[in-house]
Amino acid sequence: MLRSLLALPVFFLATLVGSLLALPCGLVDSSGDLVLTLARVWSRVLLGSAGVRLRVSMRAPLDPKRPYVVMPNHLSMVDIWAIFVAVPVPLRFIAKDQLGRIPLFGWAMRAGRFIFIDRQNAASARRSIDAAAERIRKGCSVVIFPEGTRSRDGKLGAFKKGGFHLAINSGAEVVPVAIKGSRAIMPRGAALMRAGVVEIEIGAPIATAGLGADDRQRLLEEVRARVADMLGEAARPLPEGAGRGERA
């Protein structure tokens, strides 16, 4: 508990310093890559201060010169920092538009050329996804949590279709990722991290070349089955109508 309490001021200080450093980095580097380097350092500091260790395994290598759409399950805020550290390619998260409006932190995300989607406006969300697909075609790898939000019970939830539209539209391979243990470290609604181990398994990329809109549901089910397999969960049937919404 003491270490968790000590990690809290480290979180605020590291976030403030990182955000302030990101602003000039965004001015001198329009690609946003310098900000991504800061994000990795920031993530390591936050995890290390709380005593969180990562165990990472990969089922196939990733080519740092190719763009990917990375799709992890989502259990905790810790997942964001763990993904930054664990996945060996530069990544932009697809985030809620509201995050980009937060003073300093949101500005830092924009300096890193993160991608924002207004989930309350379906038409705007689709335009953002189309713009993100163009970014991916130009070589930008992105992370999207296909469940849309953190799991409430620790089980893998239904996937939304927005990310699969993005993957097919961009032609990028999808990388399924399984995260275990982060919920115990920082449960939904918790303000403090506990020490512990987060296991991350990075699956083999799944090709999307040649797929069209009619293939989205099949791709969704394949990626979800891969993540479930890496989590060790039985393949549960999707709820009726699951995955049929258009929002990311």
PDB file of C-alpha atoms in Angstrom:
ATOM      1  CA  MET A   1       0.000   0.000   0.000  1.00  0.00           C
ATOM      2  CA  LEU A   2       2.868   2.389   0.817  1.00  0.00           C
ATOM      3  CA  ARG A   3       4.392   1.879  -2.604  1.00  0.00           C
ATOM      4  CA  SER A   4       1.005   2.480  -4.230  1.00  0.00           C
ATOM      5  CA  LEU A   5       0.662   5.747  -2.335  1.00  0.00           C
ATOM      6  CA  LEU A   6       4.159   6.833  -3.332  1.00  0.00           C
ATOM      7  CA  ALA A   7       3.389   6.005  -6.969  1.00  0.00           C
ATOM      8  CA  LEU A   8       0.525   8.523  -7.014  1.00  0.00           C
ATOM      9  CA  PRO A   9       2.665  11.704  -6.844  1.00  0.00           C
ATOM     10  CA  VAL A  10       5.063  10.093  -9.337  1.00  0.00           C
ATOM     11  CA  PHE A  11       2.115   9.641 -11.713  1.00  0.00           C
ATOM     12  CA  PHE A  12       1.105  13.314 -11.509  1.00  0.00           C
ATOM     13  CA  LEU A  13       4.674  14.605 -11.730  1.00  0.00           C
ATOM     14  CA  ALA A  14       5.638  12.324 -14.628  1.00  0.00           C
ATOM     15  CA  THR A  15       2.442  13.171 -16.492  1.00  0.00           C
ATOM     16  CA  LEU A  16       2.957  16.910 -16.005  1.00  0.00           C
ATOM     17  CA  VAL A  17       6.625  16.844 -17.018  1.00  0.00           C
ATOM     18  CA  GLY A  18       5.960  14.510 -19.950  1.00  0.00           C
ATOM     19  CA  SER A  19       3.109  16.680 -21.232  1.00  0.00           C
ATOM     20  CA  LEU A  20       5.202  19.849 -20.979  1.00  0.00           C
ATOM     21  CA  LEU A  21       8.091  18.204 -22.843  1.00  0.00           C
ATOM     22  CA  ALA A  22       5.752  16.838 -25.512  1.00  0.00           C
ATOM     23  CA  LEU A  23       4.585  20.288 -26.624  1.00  0.00           C
ATOM     24  CA  PRO A  24       7.959  21.525 -27.949  1.00  0.00           C
ATOM     25  CA  CYS A  25       8.670  18.019 -29.310  1.00  0.00           C
ATOM     26  CA  GLY A  26       5.512  18.304 -31.378  1.00  0.00           C
ATOM     27  CA  LEU A  27       6.713  21.622 -32.773  1.00  0.00           C
ATOM     28  CA  VAL A  28      10.132  20.364 -33.904  1.00  0.00           C
ATOM     29  CA  ASP A  29       8.930  16.915 -35.048  1.00  0.00           C
ATOM     30  CA  SER A  30       5.704  16.979 -37.033  1.00  0.00           C
ATOM     31  CA  SER A  31       5.660  13.161 -37.229  1.00  0.00           C
ATOM     32  CA  GLY A  32       4.992  12.907 -33.490  1.00  0.00           C
ATOM     33  CA  ASP A  33       7.631  10.195 -33.071  1.00  0.00           C
ATOM     34  CA  LEU A  34       9.531  12.137 -30.393  1.00  0.00           C
ATOM     35  CA  VAL A  35       6.345  12.280 -28.347  1.00  0.00           C
ATOM     36  CA  LEU A  36       5.977   8.509 -28.708  1.00  0.00           C
ATOM     37  CA  THR A  37       9.478   8.092 -27.278  1.00  0.00           C
ATOM     38  CA  LEU A  38       8.401  10.227 -24.322  1.00  0.00           C
ATOM     39  CA  ALA A  39       5.243   8.125 -23.960  1.00  0.00           C
ATOM     40  CA  ARG A  40       7.318   4.949 -23.654  1.00  0.00           C
ATOM     41  CA  VAL A  41       9.540   6.531 -20.989  1.00  0.00           C
ATOM     42  CA  TRP A  42       6.448   7.870 -19.176  1.00  0.00           C
ATOM     43  CA  SER A  43       4.879   4.396 -19.212  1.00  0.00           C
ATOM     44  CA  ARG A  44       8.017   2.733 -17.847  1.00  0.00           C
ATOM     45  CA  VAL A  45       8.248   5.290 -15.036  1.00  0.00           C
ATOM     46  CA  LEU A  46       4.604   4.810 -14.024  1.00  0.00           C
ATOM     47  CA  LEU A  47       4.787   1.014 -14.058  1.00  0.00           C
ATOM     48  CA  GLY A  48       8.163   0.906 -12.317  1.00  0.00           C
ATOM     49  CA  SER A  49       7.153   3.319  -9.565  1.00  0.00           C
ATOM     50  CA  ALA A  50       4.247   1.041  -8.623  1.00  0.00           C
ATOM     51  CA  GLY A  51       6.292  -2.166  -8.841  1.00  0.00           C
ATOM     52  CA  VAL A  52       4.495  -3.477 -11.933  1.00  0.00           C
ATOM     53  CA  ARG A  53       6.492  -5.960 -14.005  1.00  0.00           C
ATOM     54  CA  LEU A  54       5.710  -7.068 -17.552  1.00  0.00           C
ATOM     55  CA  ARG A  55       6.071 -10.546 -19.014  1.00  0.00           C
ATOM     56  CA  VAL A  56       5.859 -10.331 -22.781  1.00  0.00           C
ATOM     57  CA  SER A  57       5.685 -13.173 -25.289  1.00  0.00           C
ATOM     58  CA  MET A  58       5.252 -13.046 -29.054  1.00  0.00           C
ATOM     59  CA  ARG A  59       3.858 -15.712 -31.361  1.00  0.00           C
ATOM     60  CA  ALA A  60       5.438 -14.095 -34.431  1.00  0.00           C
ATOM     61  CA  PRO A  61       7.803 -11.166 -35.046  1.00  0.00           C
ATOM     62  CA  LEU A  62       6.473  -7.762 -36.081  1.00  0.00           C
ATOM     63  CA  ASP A  63       8.121  -5.706 -38.798  1.00  0.00           C
ATOM     64  CA  PRO A  64       8.769  -2.175 -37.408  1.00  0.00           C
ATOM     65  CA  LYS A  65       8.583  -0.806 -40.954  1.00  0.00           C
ATOM     66  CA  ARG A  66       5.026  -2.057 -41.540  1.00  0.00           C
ATOM     67  CA  PRO A  67       1.829  -0.545 -40.149  1.00  0.00           C
ATOM     68  CA  TYR A  68      -0.471  -2.647 -37.982  1.00  0.00           C
ATOM     69  CA  VAL A  69      -3.819  -2.339 -36.248  1.00  0.00           C
ATOM     70  CA  VAL A  70      -3.153  -3.677 -32.740  1.00  0.00           C
ATOM     71  CA  MET A  71      -6.228  -5.004 -30.909  1.00  0.00           C
ATOM     72  CA  PRO A  72      -5.868  -5.914 -27.205  1.00  0.00           C
ATOM     73  CA  ASN A  73      -8.497  -6.863 -24.674  1.00  0.00           C
ATOM     74  CA  HIS A  74      -9.089  -4.139 -22.089  1.00  0.00           C
ATOM     75  CA  LEU A  75      -9.115  -4.695 -18.330  1.00  0.00           C
ATOM     76  CA  SER A  76      -7.517  -1.634 -16.741  1.00  0.00           C
ATOM     77  CA  MET A  77      -5.888   1.750 -17.313  1.00  0.00           C
ATOM     78  CA  VAL A  78      -2.625  -0.150 -16.854  1.00  0.00           C
ATOM     79  CA  ASP A  79      -3.198  -1.717 -20.292  1.00  0.00           C
ATOM     80  CA  ILE A  80      -2.291   1.564 -22.018  1.00  0.00           C
ATOM     81  CA  TRP A  81       1.112   1.854 -20.347  1.00  0.00           C
ATOM     82  CA  ALA A  82       1.795  -1.861 -20.762  1.00  0.00           C
ATOM     83  CA  ILE A  83       1.060  -1.747 -24.507  1.00  0.00           C
ATOM     84  CA  PHE A  84       3.370   1.237 -25.007  1.00  0.00           C
ATOM     85  CA  VAL A  85       6.217  -0.732 -23.429  1.00  0.00           C
ATOM     86  CA  ALA A  86       5.468  -4.235 -24.711  1.00  0.00           C
ATOM     87  CA  VAL A  87       4.651  -3.816 -28.410  1.00  0.00           C
ATOM     88  CA  PRO A  88       7.907  -3.293 -30.377  1.00  0.00           C
ATOM     89  CA  VAL A  89       6.565  -0.855 -32.992  1.00  0.00           C
ATOM     90  CA  PRO A  90       5.659   2.869 -32.723  1.00  0.00           C
ATOM     91  CA  LEU A  91       1.969   3.117 -31.845  1.00  0.00           C
ATOM     92  CA  ARG A  92      -0.763   5.728 -31.764  1.00  0.00           C
ATOM     93  CA  PHE A  93      -3.830   5.031 -29.683  1.00  0.00           C
ATOM     94  CA  ILE A  94      -7.287   5.708 -31.035  1.00  0.00           C
ATOM     95  CA  ALA A  95      -8.893   7.640 -28.199  1.00  0.00           C
ATOM     96  CA  LYS A  96     -12.119   9.378 -27.243  1.00  0.00           C
ATOM     97  CA  ASP A  97     -12.335  12.944 -28.525  1.00  0.00           C
ATOM     98  CA  GLN A  98     -12.807  14.216 -24.963  1.00  0.00           C
ATOM     99  CA  LEU A  99      -9.265  13.149 -24.014  1.00  0.00           C
ATOM    100  CA  GLY A 100      -7.806  15.439 -26.657  1.00  0.00           C
ATOM    101  CA  ARG A 101      -9.455  18.418 -24.976  1.00  0.00           C
ATOM    102  CA  ILE A 102      -7.731  17.946 -21.596  1.00  0.00           C
ATOM    103  CA  PRO A 103      -5.290  20.829 -21.017  1.00  0.00           C
ATOM    104  CA  LEU A 104      -1.630  19.790 -21.352  1.00  0.00           C
ATOM    105  CA  PHE A 105      -2.283  16.032 -21.450  1.00  0.00           C
ATOM    106  CA  GLY A 106      -4.662  16.230 -24.404  1.00  0.00           C
ATOM    107  CA  TRP A 107      -2.423  18.745 -26.120  1.00  0.00           C
ATOM    108  CA  ALA A 108       0.494  16.341 -25.661  1.00  0.00           C
ATOM    109  CA  MET A 109      -1.547  13.557 -27.286  1.00  0.00           C
ATOM    110  CA  ARG A 110      -2.282  15.823 -30.239  1.00  0.00           C
ATOM    111  CA  ALA A 111       1.435  16.668 -30.483  1.00  0.00           C
ATOM    112  CA  GLY A 112       2.033  12.914 -30.768  1.00  0.00           C
ATOM    113  CA  ARG A 113      -0.521  12.762 -33.576  1.00  0.00           C
ATOM    114  CA  PHE A 114      -2.847  10.417 -31.733  1.00  0.00           C
ATOM    115  CA  ILE A 115      -6.200   9.758 -33.398  1.00  0.00           C
ATOM    116  CA  PHE A 116      -9.417  10.992 -31.784  1.00  0.00           C
ATOM    117  CA  ILE A 117     -12.945   9.771 -32.396  1.00  0.00           C
ATOM    118  CA  ASP A 118     -16.207  11.354 -31.280  1.00  0.00           C
ATOM    119  CA  ARG A 119     -18.127   8.261 -30.206  1.00  0.00           C
ATOM    120  CA  GLN A 120     -21.293  10.260 -29.640  1.00  0.00           C
ATOM    121  CA  ASN A 121     -21.550  11.121 -33.318  1.00  0.00           C
ATOM    122  CA  ALA A 122     -21.637   8.118 -35.645  1.00  0.00           C
ATOM    123  CA  ALA A 123     -21.064  10.146 -38.820  1.00  0.00           C
ATOM    124  CA  SER A 124     -18.110  11.980 -37.283  1.00  0.00           C
ATOM    125  CA  ALA A 125     -16.705   8.689 -35.971  1.00  0.00           C
ATOM    126  CA  ARG A 126     -16.817   7.146 -39.449  1.00  0.00           C
ATOM    127  CA  ARG A 127     -15.028  10.174 -40.920  1.00  0.00           C
ATOM    128  CA  SER A 128     -12.354   9.888 -38.229  1.00  0.00           C
ATOM    129  CA  ILE A 129     -11.914   6.180 -38.964  1.00  0.00           C
ATOM    130  CA  ASP A 130     -11.564   6.898 -42.691  1.00  0.00           C
ATOM    131  CA  ALA A 131      -8.923   9.544 -41.925  1.00  0.00           C
ATOM    132  CA  ALA A 132      -7.168   7.088 -39.606  1.00  0.00           C
ATOM    133  CA  ALA A 133      -7.117   4.488 -42.400  1.00  0.00           C
ATOM    134  CA  GLU A 134      -5.277   6.967 -44.603  1.00  0.00           C
ATOM    135  CA  ARG A 135      -2.743   7.540 -41.799  1.00  0.00           C
ATOM    136  CA  ILE A 136      -2.224   3.784 -41.530  1.00  0.00           C
ATOM    137  CA  ARG A 137      -1.715   3.417 -45.281  1.00  0.00           C
ATOM    138  CA  LYS A 138       1.077   5.984 -44.917  1.00  0.00           C
ATOM    139  CA  GLY A 139       2.815   3.806 -42.317  1.00  0.00           C
ATOM    140  CA  CYS A 140       1.243   4.657 -38.928  1.00  0.00           C
ATOM    141  CA  SER A 141       0.458   1.743 -36.596  1.00  0.00           C
ATOM    142  CA  VAL A 142      -2.496   2.206 -34.246  1.00  0.00           C
ATOM    143  CA  VAL A 143      -3.998   0.600 -31.149  1.00  0.00           C
ATOM    144  CA  ILE A 144      -7.734   0.234 -30.692  1.00  0.00           C
ATOM    145  CA  PHE A 145      -9.490  -1.629 -27.875  1.00  0.00           C
ATOM    146  CA  PRO A 146     -12.188  -3.529 -29.797  1.00  0.00           C
ATOM    147  CA  GLU A 147     -14.365  -3.973 -26.690  1.00  0.00           C
ATOM    148  CA  GLY A 148     -14.666  -0.185 -26.565  1.00  0.00           C
ATOM    149  CA  THR A 149     -14.296   0.009 -22.786  1.00  0.00           C
ATOM    150  CA  ARG A 150     -12.760  -1.836 -19.849  1.00  0.00           C
ATOM    151  CA  SER A 151     -14.271  -5.184 -18.930  1.00  0.00           C
ATOM    152  CA  ARG A 152     -16.538  -5.056 -15.883  1.00  0.00           C
ATOM    153  CA  ASP A 153     -16.152  -8.721 -14.937  1.00  0.00           C
ATOM    154  CA  GLY A 154     -12.679  -9.515 -16.273  1.00  0.00           C
ATOM    155  CA  LYS A 155     -14.079 -11.589 -19.138  1.00  0.00           C
ATOM    156  CA  LEU A 156     -13.608 -10.827 -22.812  1.00  0.00           C
ATOM    157  CA  GLY A 157     -16.578  -8.817 -24.030  1.00  0.00           C
ATOM    158  CA  ALA A 158     -18.222  -8.275 -27.399  1.00  0.00           C
ATOM    159  CA  PHE A 159     -16.152  -6.496 -30.039  1.00  0.00           C
ATOM    160  CA  LYS A 160     -17.327  -3.411 -31.908  1.00  0.00           C
ATOM    161  CA  LYS A 161     -16.966  -3.242 -35.672  1.00  0.00           C
ATOM    162  CA  GLY A 162     -15.328   0.166 -36.047  1.00  0.00           C
ATOM    163  CA  GLY A 163     -11.775  -1.115 -35.686  1.00  0.00           C
ATOM    164  CA  PHE A 164     -12.350  -3.837 -38.254  1.00  0.00           C
ATOM    165  CA  HIS A 165     -13.690  -1.322 -40.744  1.00  0.00           C
ATOM    166  CA  LEU A 166     -10.456   0.593 -40.098  1.00  0.00           C
ATOM    167  CA  ALA A 167      -8.254  -2.453 -40.622  1.00  0.00           C
ATOM    168  CA  ILE A 168      -9.957  -3.548 -43.843  1.00  0.00           C
ATOM    169  CA  ASN A 169     -10.108  -0.021 -45.236  1.00  0.00           C
ATOM    170  CA  SER A 170      -6.381   0.493 -44.585  1.00  0.00           C
ATOM    171  CA  GLY A 171      -5.289  -2.992 -45.674  1.00  0.00           C
ATOM    172  CA  ALA A 172      -3.123  -3.290 -42.537  1.00  0.00           C
ATOM    173  CA  GLU A 173      -2.663  -6.569 -40.700  1.00  0.00           C
ATOM    174  CA  VAL A 174      -4.459  -6.959 -37.372  1.00  0.00           C
ATOM    175  CA  VAL A 175      -2.364  -7.968 -34.363  1.00  0.00           C
ATOM    176  CA  PRO A 176      -4.449  -9.642 -31.624  1.00  0.00           C
ATOM    177  CA  VAL A 177      -3.074  -9.080 -28.111  1.00  0.00           C
ATOM    178  CA  ALA A 178      -4.039 -10.747 -24.834  1.00  0.00           C
ATOM    179  CA  ILE A 179      -3.478  -8.915 -21.546  1.00  0.00           C
ATOM    180  CA  LYS A 180      -3.665 -10.759 -18.232  1.00  0.00           C
ATOM    181  CA  GLY A 181      -3.276  -9.520 -14.673  1.00  0.00           C
ATOM    182  CA  SER A 182      -3.792  -5.789 -15.151  1.00  0.00           C
ATOM    183  CA  ARG A 183      -7.255  -5.833 -13.547  1.00  0.00           C
ATOM    184  CA  ALA A 184      -5.778  -7.027 -10.246  1.00  0.00           C
ATOM    185  CA  ILE A 185      -3.184  -4.245 -10.374  1.00  0.00           C
ATOM    186  CA  MET A 186      -5.637  -1.431 -11.022  1.00  0.00           C
ATOM    187  CA  PRO A 187      -9.316  -2.426 -11.101  1.00  0.00           C
ATOM    188  CA  ARG A 188     -11.851  -0.290 -12.908  1.00  0.00           C
ATOM    189  CA  GLY A 189     -12.587   2.767 -10.745  1.00  0.00           C
ATOM    190  CA  ALA A 190      -9.428   2.411  -8.631  1.00  0.00           C
ATOM    191  CA  ALA A 191      -7.113   5.404  -8.156  1.00  0.00           C
ATOM    192  CA  LEU A 192      -4.009   3.470  -7.135  1.00  0.00           C
ATOM    193  CA  MET A 193      -1.895   0.770  -8.766  1.00  0.00           C
ATOM    194  CA  ARG A 194      -0.722  -2.266  -6.847  1.00  0.00           C
ATOM    195  CA  ALA A 195       2.548  -4.096  -7.429  1.00  0.00           C
ATOM    196  CA  GLY A 196       2.279  -7.229  -9.546  1.00  0.00           C
ATOM    197  CA  VAL A 197       2.836  -8.853 -12.904  1.00  0.00           C
ATOM    198  CA  VAL A 198       1.063  -8.143 -16.176  1.00  0.00           C
ATOM    199  CA  GLU A 199       1.339 -10.806 -18.856  1.00  0.00           C
ATOM    200  CA  ILE A 200       1.069  -9.718 -22.480  1.00  0.00           C
ATOM    201  CA  GLU A 201       0.909 -12.168 -25.356  1.00  0.00           C
ATOM    202  CA  ILE A 202       1.224 -10.701 -28.841  1.00  0.00           C
ATOM    203  CA  GLY A 203      -0.404 -12.880 -31.463  1.00  0.00           C
ATOM    204  CA  ALA A 204       0.581 -13.475 -35.067  1.00  0.00           C
ATOM    205  CA  PRO A 205      -0.690 -10.780 -37.465  1.00  0.00           C
ATOM    206  CA  ILE A 206      -3.878 -11.519 -39.408  1.00  0.00           C
ATOM    207  CA  ALA A 207      -3.918 -10.354 -43.031  1.00  0.00           C
ATOM    208  CA  THR A 208      -6.727  -8.104 -44.278  1.00  0.00           C
ATOM    209  CA  ALA A 209      -5.552  -7.608 -47.876  1.00  0.00           C
ATOM    210  CA  GLY A 210      -8.362  -8.348 -50.308  1.00  0.00           C
ATOM    211  CA  LEU A 211     -11.098  -8.200 -47.661  1.00  0.00           C
ATOM    212  CA  GLY A 212     -14.186  -6.032 -48.073  1.00  0.00           C
ATOM    213  CA  ALA A 213     -17.045  -4.715 -45.975  1.00  0.00           C
ATOM    214  CA  ASP A 214     -18.811  -8.078 -46.112  1.00  0.00           C
ATOM    215  CA  ASP A 215     -15.818  -9.674 -44.366  1.00  0.00           C
ATOM    216  CA  ARG A 216     -15.884  -7.475 -41.262  1.00  0.00           C
ATOM    217  CA  GLN A 217     -17.932  -9.831 -39.117  1.00  0.00           C
ATOM    218  CA  ARG A 218     -15.773 -12.817 -40.031  1.00  0.00           C
ATOM    219  CA  LEU A 219     -12.589 -10.860 -39.267  1.00  0.00           C
ATOM    220  CA  LEU A 220     -14.076  -9.687 -35.969  1.00  0.00           C
ATOM    221  CA  GLU A 221     -14.887 -13.246 -34.944  1.00  0.00           C
ATOM    222  CA  GLU A 222     -11.432 -14.495 -35.931  1.00  0.00           C
ATOM    223  CA  VAL A 223      -9.612 -11.795 -33.949  1.00  0.00           C
ATOM    224  CA  ARG A 224     -11.869 -12.301 -30.937  1.00  0.00           C
ATOM    225  CA  ALA A 225     -11.299 -16.069 -31.059  1.00  0.00           C
ATOM    226  CA  ARG A 226      -7.521 -15.532 -31.183  1.00  0.00           C
ATOM    227  CA  VAL A 227      -7.596 -13.198 -28.177  1.00  0.00           C
ATOM    228  CA  ALA A 228      -9.856 -15.604 -26.265  1.00  0.00           C
ATOM    229  CA  ASP A 229      -7.486 -18.468 -27.034  1.00  0.00           C
ATOM    230  CA  MET A 230      -4.474 -16.540 -25.716  1.00  0.00           C
ATOM    231  CA  LEU A 231      -6.438 -15.594 -22.607  1.00  0.00           C
ATOM    232  CA  GLY A 232      -7.313 -19.244 -22.058  1.00  0.00           C
ATOM    233  CA  GLU A 233     -11.027 -18.514 -22.249  1.00  0.00           C
ATOM    234  CA  ALA A 234     -13.463 -20.880 -23.863  1.00  0.00           C
ATOM    235  CA  ALA A 235     -14.822 -19.507 -27.116  1.00  0.00           C
ATOM    236  CA  ARG A 236     -18.190 -18.182 -25.975  1.00  0.00           C
ATOM    237  CA  PRO A 237     -20.801 -17.321 -28.594  1.00  0.00           C
ATOM    238  CA  LEU A 238     -21.315 -13.603 -29.136  1.00  0.00           C
ATOM    239  CA  PRO A 239     -24.532 -12.114 -27.736  1.00  0.00           C
ATOM    240  CA  GLU A 240     -27.271 -11.542 -30.293  1.00  0.00           C
ATOM    241  CA  GLY A 241     -26.430  -8.465 -32.354  1.00  0.00           C
ATOM    242  CA  ALA A 242     -22.952  -8.082 -30.814  1.00  0.00           C
ATOM    243  CA  GLY A 243     -20.369  -6.485 -33.033  1.00  0.00           C
ATOM    244  CA  ARG A 244     -22.970  -5.041 -35.365  1.00  0.00           C
ATOM    245  CA  GLY A 245     -22.714  -1.409 -34.262  1.00  0.00           C
ATOM    246  CA  GLU A 246     -20.641   0.971 -36.365  1.00  0.00           C
ATOM    247  CA  ARG A 247     -19.038   3.014 -33.628  1.00  0.00           C
ATOM    248  CA  ALA A 248     -15.430   2.366 -32.661  1.00  0.00           C
TER     249      ALA A 248
END
